[in-house]
PDB file of C-alpha atoms in Angstrom:
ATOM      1  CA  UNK A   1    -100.165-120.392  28.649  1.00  0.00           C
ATOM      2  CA  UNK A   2     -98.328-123.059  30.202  1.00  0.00           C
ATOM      3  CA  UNK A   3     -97.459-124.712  33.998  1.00  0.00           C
ATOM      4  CA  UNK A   4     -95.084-127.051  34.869  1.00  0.00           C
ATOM      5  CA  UNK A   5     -96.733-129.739  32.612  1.00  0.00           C
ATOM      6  CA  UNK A   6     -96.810-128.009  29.419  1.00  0.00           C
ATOM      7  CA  UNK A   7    -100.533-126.239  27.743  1.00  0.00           C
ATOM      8  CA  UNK A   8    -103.070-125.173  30.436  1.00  0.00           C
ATOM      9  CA  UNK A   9    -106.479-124.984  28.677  1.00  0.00           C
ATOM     10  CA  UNK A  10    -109.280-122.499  29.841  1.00  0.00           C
ATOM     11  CA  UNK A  11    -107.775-119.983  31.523  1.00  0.00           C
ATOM     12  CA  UNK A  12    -108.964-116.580  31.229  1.00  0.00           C
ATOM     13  CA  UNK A  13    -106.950-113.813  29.781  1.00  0.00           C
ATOM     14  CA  UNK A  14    -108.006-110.483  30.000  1.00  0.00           C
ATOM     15  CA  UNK A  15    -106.131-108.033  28.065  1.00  0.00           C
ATOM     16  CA  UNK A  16    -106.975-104.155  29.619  1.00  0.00           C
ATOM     17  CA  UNK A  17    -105.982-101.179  27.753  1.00  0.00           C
ATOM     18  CA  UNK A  18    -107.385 -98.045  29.647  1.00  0.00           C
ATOM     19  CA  UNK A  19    -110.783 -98.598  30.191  1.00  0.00           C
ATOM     20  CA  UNK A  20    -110.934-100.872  27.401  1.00  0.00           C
ATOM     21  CA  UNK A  21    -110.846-104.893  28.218  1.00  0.00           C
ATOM     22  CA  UNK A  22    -111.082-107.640  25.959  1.00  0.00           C
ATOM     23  CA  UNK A  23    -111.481-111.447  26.970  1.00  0.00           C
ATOM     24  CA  UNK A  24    -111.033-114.763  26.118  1.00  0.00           C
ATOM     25  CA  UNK A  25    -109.806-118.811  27.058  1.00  0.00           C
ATOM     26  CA  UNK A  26    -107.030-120.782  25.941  1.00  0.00           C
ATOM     27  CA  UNK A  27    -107.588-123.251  23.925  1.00  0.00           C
ATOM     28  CA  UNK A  28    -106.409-127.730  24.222  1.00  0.00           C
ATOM     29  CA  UNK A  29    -102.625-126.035  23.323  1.00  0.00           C
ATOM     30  CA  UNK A  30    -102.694-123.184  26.107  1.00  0.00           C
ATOM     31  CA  UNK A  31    -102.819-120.424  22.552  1.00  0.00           C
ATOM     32  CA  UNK A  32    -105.361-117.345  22.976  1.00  0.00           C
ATOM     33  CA  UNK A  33    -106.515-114.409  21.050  1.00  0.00           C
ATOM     34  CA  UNK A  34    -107.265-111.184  22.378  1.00  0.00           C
ATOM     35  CA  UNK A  35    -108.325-108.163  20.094  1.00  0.00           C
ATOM     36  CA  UNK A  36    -110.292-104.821  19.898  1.00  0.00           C
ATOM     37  CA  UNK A  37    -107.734-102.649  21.647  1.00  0.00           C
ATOM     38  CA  UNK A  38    -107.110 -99.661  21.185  1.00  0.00           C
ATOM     39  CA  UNK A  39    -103.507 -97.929  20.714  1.00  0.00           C
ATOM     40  CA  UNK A  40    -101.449 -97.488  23.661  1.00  0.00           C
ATOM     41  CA  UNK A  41    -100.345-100.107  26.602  1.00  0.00           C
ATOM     42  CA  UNK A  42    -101.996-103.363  27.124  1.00  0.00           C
ATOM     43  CA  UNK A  43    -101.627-105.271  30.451  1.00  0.00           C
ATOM     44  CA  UNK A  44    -102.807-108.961  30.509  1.00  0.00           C
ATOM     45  CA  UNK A  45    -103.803-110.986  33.559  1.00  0.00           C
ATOM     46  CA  UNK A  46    -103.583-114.464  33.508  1.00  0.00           C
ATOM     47  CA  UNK A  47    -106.782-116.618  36.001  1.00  0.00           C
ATOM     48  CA  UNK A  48    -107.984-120.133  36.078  1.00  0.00           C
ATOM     49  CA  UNK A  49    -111.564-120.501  37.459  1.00  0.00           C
ATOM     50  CA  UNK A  50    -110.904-123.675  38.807  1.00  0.00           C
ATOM     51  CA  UNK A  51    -108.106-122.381  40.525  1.00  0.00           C
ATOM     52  CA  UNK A  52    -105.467-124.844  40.184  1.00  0.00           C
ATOM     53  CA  UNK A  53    -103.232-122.448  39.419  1.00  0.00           C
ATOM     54  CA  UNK A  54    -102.212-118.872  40.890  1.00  0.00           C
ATOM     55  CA  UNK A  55    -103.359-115.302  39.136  1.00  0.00           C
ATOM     56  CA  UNK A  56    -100.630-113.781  37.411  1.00  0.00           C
ATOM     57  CA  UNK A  57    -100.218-110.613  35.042  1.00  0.00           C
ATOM     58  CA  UNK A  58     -97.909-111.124  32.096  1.00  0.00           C
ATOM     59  CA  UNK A  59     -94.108-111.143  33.384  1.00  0.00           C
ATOM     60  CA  UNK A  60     -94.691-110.610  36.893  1.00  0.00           C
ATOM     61  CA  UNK A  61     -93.588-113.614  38.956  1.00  0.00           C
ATOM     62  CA  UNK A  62     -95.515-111.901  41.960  1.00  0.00           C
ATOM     63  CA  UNK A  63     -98.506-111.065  40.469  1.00  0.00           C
ATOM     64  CA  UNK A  64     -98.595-107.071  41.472  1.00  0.00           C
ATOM     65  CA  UNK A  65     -96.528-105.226  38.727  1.00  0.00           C
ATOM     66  CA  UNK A  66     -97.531-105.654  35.262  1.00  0.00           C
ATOM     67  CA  UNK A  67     -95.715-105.519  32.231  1.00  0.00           C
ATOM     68  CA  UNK A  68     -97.111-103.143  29.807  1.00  0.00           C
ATOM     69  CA  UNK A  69     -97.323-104.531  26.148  1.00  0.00           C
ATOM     70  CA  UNK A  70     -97.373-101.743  23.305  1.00  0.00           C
ATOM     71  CA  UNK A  71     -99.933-101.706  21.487  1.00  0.00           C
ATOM     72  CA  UNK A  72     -99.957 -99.654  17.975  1.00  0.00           C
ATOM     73  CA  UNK A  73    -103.463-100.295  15.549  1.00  0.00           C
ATOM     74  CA  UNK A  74    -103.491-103.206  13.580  1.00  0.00           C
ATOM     75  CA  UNK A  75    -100.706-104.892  15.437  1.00  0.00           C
ATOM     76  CA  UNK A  76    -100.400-108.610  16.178  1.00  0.00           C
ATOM     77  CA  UNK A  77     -98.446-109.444  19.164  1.00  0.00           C
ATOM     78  CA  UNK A  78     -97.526-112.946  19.195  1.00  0.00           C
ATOM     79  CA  UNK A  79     -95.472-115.555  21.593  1.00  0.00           C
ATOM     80  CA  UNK A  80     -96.790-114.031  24.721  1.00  0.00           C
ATOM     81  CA  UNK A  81     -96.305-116.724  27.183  1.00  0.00           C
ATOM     82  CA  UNK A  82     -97.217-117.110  30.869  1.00  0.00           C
ATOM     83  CA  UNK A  83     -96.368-119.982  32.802  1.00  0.00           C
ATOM     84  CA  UNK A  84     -98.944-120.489  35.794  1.00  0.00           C
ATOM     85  CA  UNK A  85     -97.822-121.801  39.033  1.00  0.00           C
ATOM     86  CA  UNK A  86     -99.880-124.276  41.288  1.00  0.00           C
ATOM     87  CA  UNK A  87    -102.443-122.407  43.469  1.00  0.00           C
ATOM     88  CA  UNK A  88    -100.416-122.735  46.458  1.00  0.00           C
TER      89      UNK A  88
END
């Protein structure tokens, strides 16, 4: 996860997947690891407590329409970026 000023540490990621949701932070280099989902399509939102930057789900510039991520069991997913903007 990155802004306009490269890795944004600590910002929540929540990865749902039906009723299913599994958190975590990003770390010093803006990398995160969600798992525990099951099969299907994952959508992940993107929030900084402190809120120095804006919510976002994953490839939405506005924030409402998700992009679903396919999920199959055992998969890794990787290179899932999201750049934050400045809460405005």
């Amino acid at each position: 996860v990155t802004d306009a000023n490269g890795p944004v540490a600590g910002v929540l990621v929540v990865a749902v997947n039906g009723w299913v949701r599994s958190a975590t932070r990003t770390n010093a280099a803006g990398q995160y690891t969600v798992g525990n989902l099951p099969a299907g399509n994952a959508y992940l939102e993107f929030a900084d407590p402190p809120g120095t930057h804006a919510f976002r789900w994953y490839l939405n510039n506005d924030g409402t329409n998700p992009t679903a991520i396919p999920v199959t069991p055992g998969q890794h997913v990787t290179g899932i970026n999201q750049v934050l903007p400045p809460y405005p």
